[in-house]
């Protein structure tokens, strides 16, 4: 029944959130607060874009350093044995989004066909890495959107170029016009 599924989803997300809070408890209070706001912002964007609980949980976990994240995922697999496939999906979403968000990108202005083709190749690489799972790219978009909210103006200027030349056009190309608009608004 629907009510039981909603309850299970809530319990799963609550468990992930508590694990994230336990990790963050080791950080200095101002840093902890900033990271928590960032991770919640990513997950809130994913929820507002109507992704599933696996993508929302990935949004909560993706910013946790790898050793701690792996320990949390291992604990989740033990606690939610019947959901091992979904937790593996979450792990894939996180790891692939981390690879994509760390891809090198152009810092200069797009001025020639060769550069346009390079951007198109970068977008195609991002799509190929996601192996057809749109949630990966949604996680990258949500990460970028949230990150733009918390970084300095100088850093924002650098990331805004990536949004302008690569991410927003990719979102538009995928038919995610609302998300492309949100990215552009946040970047500028």
Coordinates of N, CA and C in Angstrom, one line a residue:
X1 N 0.8 -1.2 0.0 CA 0.0 0.0 0.0 C 0.9 1.3 0.0
X2 N 0.3 2.3 -0.5 CA 1.0 3.6 -0.7 C 1.5 4.2 0.7
X3 N 0.7 4.1 1.7 CA 1.1 4.6 3.0 C 2.4 3.9 3.6
X4 N 2.5 2.6 3.4 CA 3.6 1.8 3.8 C 4.9 2.2 3.0
X5 N 4.7 2.4 1.7 CA 5.8 2.8 0.9 C 6.3 4.2 1.3
X6 N 5.4 5.1 1.5 CA 5.8 6.5 2.0 C 6.5 6.4 3.3
X7 N 6.1 5.6 4.2 CA 6.7 5.4 5.5 C 8.1 4.8 5.3
X8 N 8.3 3.8 4.5 CA 9.6 3.2 4.2 C 10.5 4.2 3.6
X9 N 10.0 5.0 2.7 CA 10.9 6.1 2.0 C 11.3 7.1 3.1
X10 N 10.4 7.5 3.9 CA 10.7 8.5 5.0 C 11.8 7.9 5.9
X11 N 11.6 6.7 6.3 CA 12.5 6.0 7.2 C 13.9 5.9 6.6
X12 N 14.0 5.5 5.3 CA 15.2 5.4 4.6 C 16.0 6.8 4.5
X13 N 15.2 7.8 4.1 CA 15.8 9.2 4.0 C 16.2 9.7 5.4
X14 N 15.4 9.4 6.4 CA 15.8 9.8 7.8 C 17.1 9.1 8.2
X15 N 17.2 7.8 7.9 CA 18.4 7.1 8.3 C 19.7 7.7 7.6
X16 N 19.5 8.0 6.3 CA 20.6 8.6 5.6 C 21.0 10.0 6.2
X17 N 20.0 10.8 6.5 CA 20.2 12.1 7.1 C 20.9 12.0 8.4
X18 N 20.5 11.0 9.3 CA 21.1 10.8 10.6 C 22.6 10.4 10.4
X19 N 22.9 9.6 9.4 CA 24.3 9.2 9.2 C 25.1 10.4 8.7
X20 N 24.5 11.3 7.9 CA 25.2 12.5 7.5 C 25.4 13.4 8.7
X21 N 24.4 13.5 9.5 CA 24.6 14.3 10.8 C 25.7 13.8 11.7
X22 N 25.8 12.5 11.8 CA 26.9 11.9 12.6 C 28.2 12.2 12.1
X23 N 28.4 12.1 10.7 CA 29.6 12.5 10.1 C 29.9 14.0 10.4
X24 N 29.0 14.8 10.1 CA 29.2 16.3 10.3 C 29.4 16.7 11.7
X25 N 29.0 15.9 12.7 CA 29.2 16.2 14.1 C 30.7 16.4 14.4
X26 N 31.6 15.8 13.6 CA 33.0 15.8 13.9 C 33.6 17.2 13.4
X27 N 32.9 17.9 12.7 CA 33.4 19.2 12.1 C 33.1 20.4 13.1
X28 N 33.9 21.4 12.9 CA 33.6 22.7 13.6 C 32.2 23.2 13.3
X29 N 31.5 23.7 14.3 CA 30.1 24.2 14.1 C 29.9 25.0 12.9
X30 N 30.7 26.1 12.6 CA 30.4 26.9 11.4 C 30.5 26.0 10.1
X31 N 31.5 25.2 10.1 CA 31.7 24.4 8.9 C 30.6 23.3 8.8
X32 N 30.2 22.7 9.9 CA 29.2 21.7 10.0 C 27.9 22.4 9.4
X33 N 27.5 23.6 9.9 CA 26.3 24.2 9.5 C 26.3 24.5 8.0
X34 N 27.4 25.0 7.5 CA 27.5 25.3 6.1 C 27.4 24.0 5.2
X35 N 28.1 23.0 5.6 CA 27.9 21.7 4.8 C 26.5 21.2 4.9
X36 N 25.9 21.2 6.1 CA 24.5 20.7 6.2 C 23.6 21.5 5.3
X37 N 23.7 22.8 5.3 CA 22.9 23.7 4.4 C 23.1 23.3 3.0
X38 N 24.3 23.1 2.6 CA 24.7 22.8 1.2 C 24.0 21.4 0.8
X39 N 24.2 20.4 1.6 CA 23.7 19.1 1.3 C 22.2 19.1 1.3
X40 N 21.6 19.8 2.2 CA 20.1 19.9 2.2 C 19.6 20.6 1.0
X41 N 20.4 21.6 0.6 CA 20.0 22.4 -0.6 C 20.0 21.5 -1.8
X42 N 21.0 20.7 -2.0 CA 21.1 19.7 -3.1 C 19.9 18.8 -3.1
X43 N 19.6 18.2 -1.9 CA 18.5 17.3 -1.8 C 17.2 17.9 -2.0
X44 N 17.0 19.2 -1.5 CA 15.8 19.9 -1.7 C 15.5 20.2 -3.2
X45 N 16.6 20.6 -3.9 CA 16.5 20.8 -5.4 C 16.0 19.4 -6.0
X46 N 16.7 18.4 -5.7 CA 16.3 17.1 -6.3 C 14.9 16.7 -6.0
X47 N 14.5 16.9 -4.8 CA 13.1 16.6 -4.4 C 12.1 17.5 -5.2
X48 N 12.4 18.8 -5.3 CA 11.6 19.7 -6.1 C 11.5 19.4 -7.5
X49 N 12.5 18.7 -8.1 CA 12.5 18.3 -9.4 C 11.9 16.9 -9.6
X50 N 11.3 16.4 -8.5 CA 10.5 15.2 -8.5 C 11.4 13.9 -8.8
X51 N 12.6 13.9 -8.2 CA 13.4 12.7 -8.4 C 12.9 11.7 -7.3
X52 N 13.4 10.5 -7.3 CA 13.1 9.5 -6.3 C 13.9 9.6 -5.1
X53 N 13.6 8.8 -4.1 CA 14.3 8.8 -2.8 C 15.8 8.4 -2.9
X54 N 16.1 7.6 -3.9 CA 17.5 7.2 -4.1 C 18.3 8.4 -4.5
X55 N 17.8 9.2 -5.5 CA 18.5 10.4 -5.9 C 18.6 11.5 -4.8
X56 N 17.5 11.6 -4.0 CA 17.5 12.5 -2.9 C 18.6 12.1 -1.8
X57 N 18.6 10.8 -1.5 CA 19.6 10.3 -0.6 C 21.0 10.5 -1.1
X58 N 21.2 10.3 -2.5 CA 22.5 10.6 -3.1 C 22.9 12.0 -2.9
X59 N 21.9 12.9 -3.0 CA 22.2 14.3 -2.8 C 22.7 14.6 -1.4
X60 N 22.2 13.9 -0.4 CA 22.6 14.1 1.0 C 24.0 13.5 1.2
X61 N 24.3 12.4 0.5 CA 25.6 11.8 0.7 C 26.8 12.2 -0.2
X62 N 26.5 12.8 -1.3 CA 27.6 13.0 -2.3 C 28.7 13.9 -1.8
X63 N 28.4 14.7 -0.9 CA 29.5 15.6 -0.4 C 30.3 15.1 0.8
X64 N 30.0 13.9 1.2 CA 30.7 13.3 2.3 C 32.0 12.7 1.7
X65 N 33.2 12.8 2.4 CA 34.4 12.2 1.8 C 34.3 10.7 1.7
X66 N 35.0 10.2 0.7 CA 34.8 8.8 0.2 C 34.9 7.8 1.3
X67 N 35.9 7.8 2.2 CA 35.9 6.7 3.2 C 34.7 6.7 4.1
X68 N 34.3 7.9 4.6 CA 33.1 8.0 5.4 C 31.8 7.6 4.6
X69 N 31.8 8.1 3.4 CA 30.6 7.8 2.5 C 30.5 6.3 2.3
X70 N 31.6 5.6 2.1 CA 31.6 4.2 1.9 C 31.1 3.4 3.1
X71 N 31.6 3.9 4.3 CA 31.1 3.3 5.6 C 29.6 3.5 5.8
X72 N 29.1 4.7 5.4 CA 27.7 4.9 5.5 C 26.9 4.0 4.6
X73 N 27.4 3.9 3.4 CA 26.7 3.0 2.4 C 26.8 1.6 2.8
X74 N 27.9 1.1 3.4 CA 28.0 -0.3 3.9 C 27.0 -0.5 5.0
X75 N 26.8 0.5 5.9 CA 25.8 0.4 7.0 C 24.4 0.4 6.4
X76 N 24.2 1.2 5.4 CA 22.8 1.2 4.8 C 22.5 -0.2 4.1
X77 N 23.5 -0.8 3.5 CA 23.3 -2.1 2.9 C 22.9 -3.2 3.9
X78 N 23.6 -3.1 5.1 CA 23.2 -4.0 6.2 C 21.8 -3.8 6.7
X79 N 21.5 -2.5 6.9 CA 20.2 -2.1 7.5 C 19.0 -2.4 6.6
X80 N 19.3 -2.1 5.3 CA 18.2 -2.2 4.3 C 18.5 -3.3 3.3
X81 N 18.7 -4.5 3.8 CA 19.1 -5.7 3.0 C 18.2 -5.9 1.7
X82 N 16.9 -5.6 1.9 CA 16.0 -5.8 0.8 C 16.1 -4.7 -0.3
X83 N 16.8 -3.7 0.0 CA 17.0 -2.5 -0.9 C 18.4 -2.4 -1.5
X84 N 19.1 -3.5 -1.5 CA 20.5 -3.5 -1.9 C 20.7 -3.0 -3.3
X85 N 19.8 -3.3 -4.2 CA 19.9 -2.8 -5.6 C 19.7 -1.3 -5.6
X86 N 18.8 -0.8 -4.9 CA 18.6 0.7 -4.9 C 19.8 1.4 -4.2
X87 N 20.4 0.8 -3.2 CA 21.5 1.4 -2.6 C 22.7 1.3 -3.5
X88 N 22.9 0.3 -4.3 CA 23.9 0.2 -5.3 C 23.6 1.3 -6.4
X89 N 22.4 1.5 -6.8 CA 22.0 2.6 -7.7 C 22.5 4.0 -7.1
X90 N 22.2 4.2 -5.8 CA 22.6 5.4 -5.2 C 24.1 5.6 -5.2
X91 N 24.8 4.5 -5.0 CA 26.3 4.5 -5.0 C 26.8 4.9 -6.4
X92 N 26.1 4.3 -7.5 CA 26.5 4.7 -8.8 C 26.2 6.1 -9.1
X93 N 25.0 6.6 -8.7 CA 24.7 8.1 -8.9 C 25.8 9.0 -8.3
X94 N 26.2 8.7 -7.1 CA 27.1 9.5 -6.4 C 28.5 9.5 -7.1
X95 N 29.0 8.3 -7.3 CA 30.3 8.1 -7.9 C 30.4 8.7 -9.3
X96 N 29.4 8.5 -10.1 CA 29.4 9.1 -11.5 C 29.2 10.6 -11.4
X97 N 28.4 11.1 -10.6 CA 28.2 12.6 -10.4 C 29.6 13.2 -10.0
X98 N 30.3 12.5 -9.1 CA 31.6 13.1 -8.6 C 32.6 13.1 -9.8
X99 N 32.6 12.1 -10.6 CA 33.4 12.0 -11.8 C 33.1 13.2 -12.7
X100 N 31.8 13.4 -13.0 CA 31.3 14.4 -13.9 C 31.6 15.8 -13.4
X101 N 31.4 16.0 -12.1 CA 31.6 17.4 -11.6 C 33.1 17.7 -11.5
X102 N 33.9 16.7 -11.6 CA 35.4 17.0 -11.6 C 36.0 17.0 -13.0
X103 N 35.2 16.8 -14.0 CA 35.7 16.9 -15.4 C 36.3 18.3 -15.6
X104 N 37.4 18.4 -16.3 CA 37.9 19.7 -16.7 C 37.0 20.4 -17.7
X105 N 36.9 21.7 -17.6 CA 36.1 22.4 -18.5 C 36.8 23.6 -19.0
X106 N 36.2 24.3 -19.9 CA 36.8 25.5 -20.6 C 36.7 26.7 -19.6
X107 N 37.8 27.4 -19.5 CA 37.8 28.6 -18.7 C 37.6 29.8 -19.6
X108 N 37.9 29.7 -20.9 CA 37.9 30.8 -21.8 C 36.5 31.0 -22.4
X109 N 36.3 32.0 -23.1 CA 35.1 32.3 -23.8 C 35.0 31.3 -25.0
X110 N 33.8 31.0 -25.4 CA 33.6 30.2 -26.6 C 33.6 31.1 -27.8
X111 N 34.6 31.0 -28.6 CA 34.8 31.9 -29.7 C 35.0 31.2 -31.1
X112 N 35.1 29.9 -31.1 CA 35.3 29.3 -32.4 C 34.5 28.0 -32.5
X113 N 34.3 27.5 -33.7 CA 33.6 26.2 -33.9 C 34.3 25.1 -33.1
X114 N 35.7 25.1 -33.1 CA 36.4 24.0 -32.4 C 36.1 24.0 -31.0
X115 N 35.9 25.2 -30.3 CA 35.6 25.2 -28.9 C 34.1 24.8 -28.7
X116 N 33.2 25.2 -29.7 CA 31.8 24.7 -29.6 C 31.8 23.2 -29.6
X117 N 32.6 22.6 -30.5 CA 32.6 21.1 -30.6 C 33.2 20.5 -29.3
X118 N 34.2 21.2 -28.7 CA 34.7 20.7 -27.5 C 33.6 20.7 -26.4
X119 N 32.8 21.7 -26.3 CA 31.7 21.8 -25.3 C 30.7 20.7 -25.6
X120 N 30.4 20.5 -26.9 CA 29.5 19.4 -27.3 C 30.0 18.1 -26.9
X121 N 31.3 17.9 -27.1 CA 32.0 16.6 -26.7 C 31.9 16.4 -25.2
X122 N 32.2 17.5 -24.5 CA 32.1 17.4 -23.0 C 30.7 17.0 -22.6
X123 N 29.7 17.7 -23.2 CA 28.3 17.3 -22.8 C 28.0 15.9 -23.2
X124 N 28.4 15.4 -24.3 CA 28.2 14.0 -24.7 C 28.9 13.1 -23.8
X125 N 30.1 13.4 -23.3 CA 30.8 12.6 -22.3 C 30.0 12.5 -21.0
X126 N 29.4 13.6 -20.6 CA 28.6 13.6 -19.4 C 27.4 12.7 -19.5
X127 N 26.7 12.8 -20.7 CA 25.6 12.0 -21.0 C 26.0 10.5 -21.0
X128 N 27.1 10.2 -21.7 CA 27.6 8.8 -21.8 C 28.0 8.2 -20.4
X129 N 28.6 9.1 -19.6 CA 29.0 8.6 -18.2 C 27.8 8.3 -17.4
X130 N 26.7 9.0 -17.6 CA 25.5 8.7 -16.8 C 24.8 7.4 -17.2
X131 N 25.2 6.8 -18.3 CA 24.6 5.6 -18.8 C 23.1 5.6 -18.9
X132 N 22.6 6.8 -19.3 CA 21.2 6.9 -19.5 C 20.4 7.2 -18.2
X133 N 21.0 7.3 -17.1 CA 20.3 7.6 -15.9 C 20.3 9.1 -15.6
X134 N 19.2 9.7 -15.9 CA 19.1 11.2 -15.8 C 19.4 11.7 -14.4
X135 N 19.2 10.8 -13.4 CA 19.4 11.2 -12.0 C 20.8 11.6 -11.8
X136 N 21.8 11.1 -12.5 CA 23.2 11.4 -12.4 C 23.3 12.9 -12.7
X137 N 22.8 13.3 -13.9 CA 22.9 14.7 -14.3 C 22.1 15.6 -13.4
X138 N 21.0 15.2 -13.0 CA 20.2 16.0 -12.0 C 21.0 16.2 -10.7
X139 N 21.7 15.2 -10.3 CA 22.6 15.4 -9.1 C 23.7 16.4 -9.4
X140 N 24.3 16.4 -10.6 CA 25.3 17.4 -11.0 C 24.7 18.8 -11.0
X141 N 23.5 18.9 -11.6 CA 22.8 20.2 -11.7 C 22.5 20.7 -10.3
X142 N 22.0 19.8 -9.4 CA 21.6 20.2 -8.1 C 22.9 20.6 -7.3
X143 N 23.9 19.9 -7.4 CA 25.2 20.2 -6.7 C 25.6 21.6 -7.2
X144 N 25.6 21.9 -8.5 CA 26.1 23.2 -9.0 C 25.2 24.3 -8.5
X145 N 23.9 24.1 -8.5 CA 23.0 25.1 -8.0 C 23.2 25.4 -6.6
X146 N 23.3 24.4 -5.8 CA 23.6 24.6 -4.3 C 24.9 25.2 -4.1
X147 N 25.9 24.8 -4.8 CA 27.3 25.3 -4.6 C 27.4 26.8 -4.9
X148 N 26.7 27.2 -6.0 CA 26.6 28.6 -6.3 C 26.1 29.4 -5.2
X149 N 25.2 28.9 -4.4 CA 24.6 29.6 -3.3 C 25.6 29.9 -2.2
X150 N 26.6 29.1 -2.0 CA 27.5 29.2 -0.8 C 28.9 29.7 -1.1
X151 N 29.3 29.7 -2.4 CA 30.7 30.1 -2.6 C 30.8 31.6 -2.8
X152 N 32.1 32.1 -2.7 CA 32.4 33.5 -2.8 C 32.1 34.0 -4.2
X153 N 32.0 35.3 -4.4 CA 31.7 35.9 -5.7 C 32.7 35.6 -6.7
X154 N 34.0 35.5 -6.3 CA 35.1 35.2 -7.3 C 34.9 33.8 -7.8
X155 N 34.7 32.8 -6.8 CA 34.5 31.4 -7.2 C 33.2 31.3 -8.1
X156 N 32.2 32.1 -7.7 CA 31.0 32.0 -8.4 C 31.2 32.4 -9.9
X157 N 32.0 33.4 -10.1 CA 32.3 33.8 -11.5 C 32.9 32.7 -12.3
X158 N 33.8 31.9 -11.7 CA 34.4 30.8 -12.4 C 33.4 29.7 -12.8
X159 N 32.6 29.4 -11.8 CA 31.6 28.3 -11.9 C 30.5 28.8 -12.9
X160 N 30.2 30.1 -12.9 CA 29.2 30.6 -13.8 C 29.5 30.3 -15.2
X161 N 30.8 30.4 -15.6 CA 31.2 30.1 -17.0 C 30.8 28.6 -17.3
X162 N 31.0 27.7 -16.4 CA 30.7 26.3 -16.7 C 29.2 26.2 -16.8
X163 N 28.4 26.9 -16.0 CA 27.0 26.9 -16.1 C 26.6 27.4 -17.5
X164 N 27.1 28.6 -17.8 CA 26.7 29.3 -19.1 C 27.0 28.5 -20.3
X165 N 28.2 27.9 -20.3 CA 28.7 27.2 -21.5 C 28.4 25.7 -21.6
X166 N 28.3 25.1 -20.5 CA 28.1 23.6 -20.5 C 26.9 23.1 -19.9
X167 N 26.6 23.5 -18.6 CA 25.6 22.8 -17.8 C 24.2 23.3 -18.2
X168 N 23.9 24.6 -18.3 CA 22.6 25.1 -18.7 C 22.2 24.7 -20.1
X169 N 23.2 24.8 -21.1 CA 22.8 24.3 -22.4 C 22.6 22.8 -22.4
X170 N 23.3 22.0 -21.6 CA 23.0 20.6 -21.5 C 21.6 20.3 -20.9
X171 N 21.3 21.0 -19.9 CA 19.9 20.8 -19.3 C 18.9 21.2 -20.3
X172 N 19.1 22.3 -21.1 CA 18.1 22.6 -22.2 C 18.0 21.5 -23.2
X173 N 19.2 21.0 -23.6 CA 19.3 20.0 -24.6 C 18.5 18.7 -24.2
X174 N 18.5 18.5 -22.9 CA 17.8 17.3 -22.4 C 16.3 17.6 -22.1
X175 N 15.9 18.8 -22.4 CA 14.5 19.2 -22.2 C 14.2 19.7 -20.8
X176 N 15.2 19.9 -20.0 CA 15.0 20.4 -18.7 C 15.1 21.9 -18.6
X177 N 14.2 22.6 -19.3 CA 14.3 24.0 -19.4 C 14.2 24.7 -18.1
X178 N 13.3 24.3 -17.2 CA 13.2 24.9 -15.9 C 14.5 24.8 -15.1
X179 N 15.1 23.7 -15.2 CA 16.4 23.5 -14.4 C 17.5 24.4 -15.1
X180 N 17.5 24.4 -16.4 CA 18.5 25.3 -17.1 C 18.3 26.7 -16.6
X181 N 17.0 27.2 -16.5 CA 16.7 28.6 -16.1 C 17.2 28.8 -14.7
X182 N 16.9 27.8 -13.8 CA 17.4 27.9 -12.4 C 18.9 28.0 -12.3
X183 N 19.6 27.2 -13.1 CA 21.0 27.3 -13.1 C 21.5 28.6 -13.5
X184 N 21.0 29.1 -14.6 CA 21.4 30.5 -15.1 C 21.1 31.6 -14.1
X185 N 19.9 31.5 -13.5 CA 19.5 32.5 -12.5 C 20.5 32.5 -11.3
X186 N 20.8 31.3 -10.8 CA 21.7 31.2 -9.7 C 23.1 31.6 -10.0
X187 N 23.5 31.4 -11.2 CA 24.9 31.7 -11.6 C 25.1 33.2 -11.9
X188 N 24.0 33.9 -12.2 CA 24.2 35.4 -12.6 C 23.3 36.3 -11.7

